[in-house]
Short mmCIF file of C-alpha atoms in Angstrom, two decimals:
data_model
loop_
_atom_site.label_atom_id
_atom_site.label_comp_id
_atom_site.label_asym_id
_atom_site.label_seq_id
_atom_site.Cartn_x
_atom_site.Cartn_y
_atom_site.Cartn_z
CA UNK A 1 -20.54 -63.65 -14.96
CA UNK A 2 -16.39 -64.64 -15.92
CA UNK A 3 -16.46 -65.60 -19.35
CA UNK A 4 -14.90 -68.27 -20.91
CA UNK A 5 -11.87 -68.10 -23.08
CA UNK A 6 -11.98 -70.64 -26.14
CA UNK A 7 -8.88 -72.95 -25.96
CA UNK A 8 -6.41 -71.99 -28.88
CA UNK A 9 -6.41 -75.26 -31.96
CA UNK A 10 -3.56 -77.74 -31.24
CA UNK A 11 -1.67 -76.03 -33.95
CA UNK A 12 -1.65 -72.39 -32.14
CA UNK A 13 -1.00 -74.60 -28.97
CA UNK A 14 1.96 -76.81 -30.19
CA UNK A 15 3.45 -73.10 -31.40
CA UNK A 16 3.40 -71.68 -27.61
CA UNK A 17 4.94 -74.48 -25.96
CA UNK A 18 7.57 -75.31 -28.15
CA UNK A 19 8.40 -71.61 -28.35
CA UNK A 20 8.33 -71.35 -24.03
CA UNK A 21 10.56 -74.79 -24.34
CA UNK A 22 13.08 -72.62 -26.27
CA UNK A 23 12.59 -76.38 -28.75
CA UNK A 24 15.05 -74.93 -31.67
CA UNK A 25 17.82 -73.96 -28.92
CA UNK A 26 17.46 -77.21 -27.49
CA UNK A 27 17.68 -79.11 -30.18
CA UNK A 28 20.88 -77.11 -31.53
CA UNK A 29 22.18 -78.40 -28.36
CA UNK A 30 21.31 -81.42 -28.81
CA UNK A 31 22.53 -81.69 -32.01
CA UNK A 32 25.87 -80.56 -30.93
CA UNK A 33 26.35 -81.99 -27.60
CA UNK A 34 25.82 -85.53 -29.97
CA UNK A 35 28.55 -84.05 -32.15
CA UNK A 36 31.27 -83.35 -29.46
CA UNK A 37 30.13 -85.78 -26.97
CA UNK A 38 28.37 -88.49 -27.68
CA UNK A 39 30.06 -89.11 -31.56
CA UNK A 40 33.27 -89.85 -29.63
CA UNK A 41 32.13 -92.17 -27.17
CA UNK A 42 29.80 -94.49 -30.24
CA UNK A 43 32.96 -94.36 -32.18
CA UNK A 44 35.13 -95.98 -29.20
CA UNK A 45 32.69 -98.41 -28.68
CA UNK A 46 32.04 -99.45 -32.01
CA UNK A 47 35.67 -100.21 -32.54
CA UNK A 48 35.83 -102.46 -29.42
CA UNK A 49 32.67 -104.17 -31.88
CA UNK A 50 34.89 -107.52 -32.81
CA UNK A 51 32.46 -108.00 -35.54
CA UNK A 52 32.45 -105.09 -37.25
CA UNK A 53 34.61 -101.23 -37.29
CA UNK A 54 32.30 -98.79 -38.73
CA UNK A 55 29.29 -98.91 -36.29
CA UNK A 56 28.81 -94.95 -35.91
CA UNK A 57 29.23 -94.52 -39.25
CA UNK A 58 26.82 -97.50 -40.59
CA UNK A 59 24.49 -95.82 -38.06
CA UNK A 60 24.49 -92.59 -39.25
CA UNK A 61 24.37 -93.98 -43.07
CA UNK A 62 20.96 -96.20 -41.89
CA UNK A 63 19.62 -93.30 -39.79
CA UNK A 64 20.17 -91.14 -42.84
CA UNK A 65 19.31 -93.49 -45.58
CA UNK A 66 22.31 -92.63 -47.36
CA UNK A 67 23.20 -94.64 -50.31
CA UNK A 68 26.16 -94.99 -52.86
CA UNK A 69 28.66 -92.10 -52.96
CA UNK A 70 27.57 -90.28 -49.85
CA UNK A 71 27.49 -93.76 -47.43
CA UNK A 72 31.05 -94.07 -48.71
CA UNK A 73 31.73 -90.58 -48.18
CA UNK A 74 30.05 -90.43 -44.29
CA UNK A 75 32.10 -93.49 -43.39
CA UNK A 76 35.58 -91.95 -44.61
CA UNK A 77 34.94 -89.84 -42.39
CA UNK A 78 33.34 -91.44 -39.01
CA UNK A 79 34.72 -94.62 -39.07
CA UNK A 80 37.19 -95.17 -36.77
CA UNK A 81 41.16 -97.11 -36.90
CA UNK A 82 41.03 -100.59 -35.77
CA UNK A 83 43.89 -98.69 -33.18
CA UNK A 84 41.69 -96.39 -31.38
CA UNK A 85 40.61 -98.91 -28.55
CA UNK A 86 44.17 -99.28 -27.90
CA UNK A 87 45.41 -95.93 -27.88
CA UNK A 88 42.58 -94.41 -26.19
CA UNK A 89 43.82 -93.91 -22.43
CA UNK A 90 42.28 -93.98 -19.47
CA UNK A 91 41.69 -90.41 -18.48
CA UNK A 92 40.50 -90.67 -22.19
CA UNK A 93 37.65 -93.04 -21.28
CA UNK A 94 36.69 -91.29 -18.67
CA UNK A 95 36.47 -87.90 -20.14
CA UNK A 96 34.21 -89.22 -23.07
CA UNK A 97 31.98 -91.23 -19.85
CA UNK A 98 31.53 -87.40 -18.71
CA UNK A 99 30.91 -86.43 -22.07
CA UNK A 100 28.45 -88.54 -22.48
CA UNK A 101 26.63 -87.86 -19.14
CA UNK A 102 26.04 -84.52 -19.77
CA UNK A 103 24.50 -85.18 -23.35
CA UNK A 104 22.09 -87.67 -21.20
CA UNK A 105 21.77 -84.69 -18.73
CA UNK A 106 20.45 -82.22 -21.27
CA UNK A 107 18.01 -84.88 -22.27
CA UNK A 108 17.13 -85.59 -19.11
CA UNK A 109 16.54 -81.44 -18.64
CA UNK A 110 14.33 -81.31 -21.58
CA UNK A 111 11.73 -84.19 -20.64
CA UNK A 112 11.18 -82.31 -17.09
CA UNK A 113 10.58 -79.35 -19.19
CA UNK A 114 7.93 -80.85 -21.17
CA UNK A 115 6.54 -82.07 -17.89
CA UNK A 116 6.76 -79.88 -15.86
CA UNK A 117 8.51 -81.63 -13.27
CA UNK A 118 11.18 -79.86 -10.93
CA UNK A 119 14.80 -80.76 -11.76
CA UNK A 120 15.25 -84.06 -10.57
CA UNK A 121 18.53 -84.49 -7.33
CA UNK A 122 21.93 -85.60 -7.98
CA UNK A 123 22.37 -88.50 -6.96
CA UNK A 124 20.17 -89.60 -9.85
CA UNK A 125 22.78 -89.49 -12.00
CA UNK A 126 23.02 -93.14 -12.23
CA UNK A 127 19.90 -92.87 -14.02
CA UNK A 128 21.06 -90.85 -16.92
CA UNK A 129 24.73 -93.48 -17.06
CA UNK A 130 22.19 -96.64 -17.49
CA UNK A 131 19.84 -94.36 -20.04
CA UNK A 132 23.11 -93.69 -22.33
CA UNK A 133 24.18 -97.52 -22.34
CA UNK A 134 20.73 -98.45 -23.06
CA UNK A 135 20.93 -95.92 -26.23
CA UNK A 136 24.27 -97.35 -27.52
CA UNK A 137 22.57 -100.76 -26.97
CA UNK A 138 19.50 -99.50 -28.42
CA UNK A 139 21.49 -98.28 -31.74
CA UNK A 140 24.30 -100.95 -31.97
CA UNK A 141 20.41 -103.35 -32.32
CA UNK A 142 20.24 -100.85 -34.95
CA UNK A 143 22.76 -101.02 -37.11
CA UNK A 144 23.09 -104.79 -36.36
CA UNK A 145 19.67 -105.49 -37.71
CA UNK A 146 20.84 -104.58 -41.57
CA UNK A 147 22.32 -107.79 -41.23
CA UNK A 148 19.40 -110.02 -39.94
CA UNK A 149 16.43 -108.92 -41.63
CA UNK A 150 15.43 -106.47 -44.83
CA UNK A 151 12.70 -104.39 -46.29
CA UNK A 152 9.35 -103.91 -44.16
CA UNK A 153 9.76 -106.47 -41.75
CA UNK A 154 13.44 -104.75 -40.66
CA UNK A 155 11.79 -101.34 -40.50
CA UNK A 156 8.64 -102.66 -38.46
CA UNK A 157 11.01 -103.87 -36.06
CA UNK A 158 13.34 -100.49 -36.23
CA UNK A 159 10.14 -99.07 -35.19
CA UNK A 160 8.82 -100.97 -32.68
CA UNK A 161 12.13 -101.25 -30.87
CA UNK A 162 12.31 -97.54 -31.60
CA UNK A 163 9.02 -96.64 -29.55
CA UNK A 164 10.04 -99.19 -26.60
CA UNK A 165 12.73 -97.02 -26.17
CA UNK A 166 11.44 -93.70 -26.33
CA UNK A 167 8.82 -95.12 -24.04
CA UNK A 168 11.45 -96.21 -21.61
CA UNK A 169 13.48 -93.54 -21.71
CA UNK A 170 11.05 -90.59 -20.30
CA UNK A 171 9.68 -92.60 -18.03
CA UNK A 172 13.15 -94.17 -16.35
CA UNK A 173 14.81 -90.02 -16.93
CA UNK A 174 11.87 -88.85 -14.89
CA UNK A 175 12.05 -91.37 -11.94
CA UNK A 176 8.88 -92.77 -12.88
CA UNK A 177 7.20 -89.86 -12.01
CA UNK A 178 4.95 -89.80 -15.20
CA UNK A 179 2.81 -92.69 -15.50
CA UNK A 180 3.08 -95.40 -18.89
CA UNK A 181 0.12 -94.34 -20.42
CA UNK A 182 1.10 -90.95 -20.64
CA UNK A 183 4.03 -91.78 -21.99
CA UNK A 184 2.90 -93.65 -25.36
CA UNK A 185 1.90 -91.08 -27.38
CA UNK A 186 5.49 -89.49 -27.11
CA UNK A 187 6.67 -91.83 -27.74
CA UNK A 188 4.79 -92.84 -31.05
CA UNK A 189 4.57 -89.34 -32.30
CA UNK A 190 8.71 -89.21 -31.98
CA UNK A 191 9.21 -92.32 -34.05
CA UNK A 192 6.71 -90.68 -36.65
CA UNK A 193 8.86 -87.96 -36.79
CA UNK A 194 12.01 -89.84 -36.80
CA UNK A 195 10.52 -91.56 -40.28
CA UNK A 196 9.34 -88.95 -41.57
CA UNK A 197 13.30 -87.26 -41.06
CA UNK A 198 14.23 -90.56 -42.67
CA UNK A 199 12.30 -89.90 -45.91
CA UNK A 200 13.23 -85.79 -46.02
CA UNK A 201 17.40 -86.81 -45.32
CA UNK A 202 17.11 -89.67 -48.19
CA UNK A 203 15.58 -86.46 -51.07
CA UNK A 204 17.62 -84.10 -49.44
CA UNK A 205 21.04 -84.91 -47.50
CA UNK A 206 22.02 -87.91 -50.00
CA UNK A 207 23.02 -85.81 -52.60
CA UNK A 208 24.00 -82.88 -50.62
CA UNK A 209 26.93 -84.80 -48.97
CA UNK A 210 28.32 -85.53 -52.16
CA UNK A 211 28.66 -82.22 -53.26
CA UNK A 212 29.72 -80.90 -49.86
CA UNK A 213 32.38 -83.31 -49.59
CA UNK A 214 33.42 -81.96 -53.24
CA UNK A 215 33.54 -77.97 -52.06
CA UNK A 216 34.82 -78.15 -48.86
CA UNK A 217 36.08 -81.37 -47.59
CA UNK A 218 35.43 -83.41 -44.53
CA UNK A 219 33.71 -80.42 -42.96
CA UNK A 220 31.33 -80.08 -45.70
CA UNK A 221 30.10 -83.80 -44.76
CA UNK A 222 30.28 -82.70 -40.83
CA UNK A 223 28.29 -80.01 -41.29
CA UNK A 224 25.30 -81.55 -42.83
CA UNK A 225 25.42 -84.04 -40.09
CA UNK A 226 24.96 -81.79 -37.68
CA UNK A 227 22.27 -80.33 -39.57
CA UNK A 228 20.96 -83.82 -39.41
CA UNK A 229 21.32 -84.47 -35.80
CA UNK A 230 19.33 -80.39 -35.45
CA UNK A 231 16.54 -82.25 -36.78
CA UNK A 232 16.69 -85.38 -34.76
CA UNK A 233 16.59 -83.75 -31.62
CA UNK A 234 14.05 -81.09 -32.64
CA UNK A 235 12.00 -84.30 -33.33
CA UNK A 236 13.16 -86.39 -30.19
CA UNK A 237 11.89 -83.08 -27.98
CA UNK A 238 9.25 -81.90 -29.90
CA UNK A 239 7.53 -86.14 -30.21
CA UNK A 240 7.28 -85.34 -26.48
CA UNK A 241 5.93 -82.32 -26.57
CA UNK A 242 3.12 -83.05 -28.98
CA UNK A 243 2.46 -86.18 -26.25
CA UNK A 244 2.23 -83.80 -24.04
CA UNK A 245 -0.23 -81.62 -25.34
CA UNK A 246 -2.59 -84.75 -26.84
CA UNK A 247 -2.96 -85.52 -22.84
CA UNK A 248 -3.57 -82.38 -22.35
CA UNK A 249 -5.89 -81.51 -25.05
CA UNK A 250 -8.11 -85.29 -24.45
CA UNK A 251 -8.44 -84.57 -20.30
CA UNK A 252 -6.29 -86.98 -19.00
CA UNK A 253 -3.40 -85.38 -17.43
CA UNK A 254 -5.90 -83.67 -15.23
CA UNK A 255 -7.47 -87.41 -14.62
CA UNK A 256 -4.18 -88.11 -13.30
CA UNK A 257 -3.85 -85.09 -10.86
CA UNK A 258 -1.34 -83.26 -13.81
CA UNK A 259 -1.56 -79.52 -14.04
CA UNK A 260 -3.74 -78.81 -17.07
CA UNK A 261 -1.85 -75.73 -18.02
CA UNK A 262 1.50 -74.06 -17.75
CA UNK A 263 2.00 -70.20 -17.57
CA UNK A 264 1.86 -68.67 -20.94
CA UNK A 265 3.50 -65.26 -22.06
CA UNK A 266 0.43 -64.46 -24.21
CA UNK A 267 -2.24 -64.45 -21.21
CA UNK A 268 -3.86 -67.43 -21.50
CA UNK A 269 -4.71 -70.28 -18.50
CA UNK A 270 -2.42 -70.15 -15.75
CA UNK A 271 -0.36 -72.93 -14.07
CA UNK A 272 -2.52 -74.82 -12.02
CA UNK A 273 -6.11 -73.53 -13.05
CA UNK A 274 -7.58 -71.77 -15.60
CA UNK A 275 -8.30 -67.62 -16.62
CA UNK A 276 -8.45 -66.13 -13.79
CA UNK A 277 -7.71 -68.70 -11.53
CA UNK A 278 -4.33 -69.00 -11.60
CA UNK A 279 -3.79 -70.70 -8.27
CA UNK A 280 -6.74 -73.02 -8.27
CA UNK A 281 -5.79 -77.06 -9.10
CA UNK A 282 -7.90 -78.12 -12.39
CA UNK A 283 -8.85 -81.24 -10.19
CA UNK A 284 -10.07 -78.89 -7.64
CA UNK A 285 -11.67 -76.81 -10.30
CA UNK A 286 -13.22 -79.87 -11.37
CA UNK A 287 -15.04 -80.69 -8.64
CA UNK A 288 -16.32 -77.05 -8.11
CA UNK A 289 -20.45 -76.92 -7.55
CA UNK A 290 -21.92 -75.32 -11.00
CA UNK A 291 -22.98 -71.43 -9.21
CA UNK A 292 -21.15 -71.83 -6.21
CA UNK A 293 -19.71 -68.80 -5.88
CA UNK A 294 -16.00 -67.96 -6.32
CA UNK A 295 -13.18 -66.89 -3.37
CA UNK A 296 -11.46 -64.29 -4.33
CA UNK A 297 -8.92 -64.40 -1.77
CA UNK A 298 -10.44 -60.81 -0.72
CA UNK A 299 -12.07 -59.02 1.94
CA UNK A 300 -15.61 -57.72 0.73
CA UNK A 301 -16.39 -53.61 0.32
CA UNK A 302 -17.93 -52.40 2.95
CA UNK A 303 -21.52 -52.10 2.29
CA UNK A 304 -22.06 -48.90 1.47
CA UNK A 305 -24.50 -46.16 2.95
CA UNK A 306 -28.38 -45.78 1.85
CA UNK A 307 -27.99 -42.60 -0.94
CA UNK A 308 -30.75 -40.14 0.30
CA UNK A 309 -33.16 -38.74 -2.48
CA UNK A 310 -34.73 -35.54 -3.07
CA UNK A 311 -38.41 -35.38 -1.98
#
């Protein structure tokens, strides 16, 4: 008889899958690409805004929940001059677009790893371009909502828009390979994490920006922003991972034909099967009749000759 292994707790399973996903490494990559490739693109877009010319800085101030002197210091570093759009060449704009697509490709690859899907073909790059444009619109709407609403009404609107964006984003980047109902828990977890990150930033990063600006100048402010972007990447990828684990623990992946577990380095469950069944799909395992003998795929041992007993 085969022994059934007890399933690990939520925390242990999240830790194992986060380690297999290289969550912290991907968060570092998210922050680096966001600062090097996405930030210049958003600065150019914000400079072209006829209403206000500091959209990217305002988004950082709002996302980090800064106020007072810390908000002024960050705005001085990231607010673009009015002439930035006039001095941007065609090749510069092309490079900004290419670098922005590299950021979108990194996000798409992380979602594919979370849901254990193969990498999409190269001609799906248009999905990355559309997602990047929607991302800039989402950030612009978040910034402009400050002038329309305030207090709890604005917070509820921002959370609702964020849940819709992080619900639609993975579904679109993954080519509609994952159903909507499976992606909703990850979107809710992502926005909950971003709200928590905003509160943490208010307590920690608000005084830290002022002290770093006095001690190290502009580079100190950029280091604080980079640290916040690392936290944002950890939340974005970690929220998707929490949603996947939730769907797996509740059995929704098996009902929709998704593999229930992935191969683990700790000797856990197989990718398509359970303990001791690395090649049997979960749906087949559920349909197997109780008491039915399992096929091992190996020829049975020949019958041993009867042993002689001494008289």
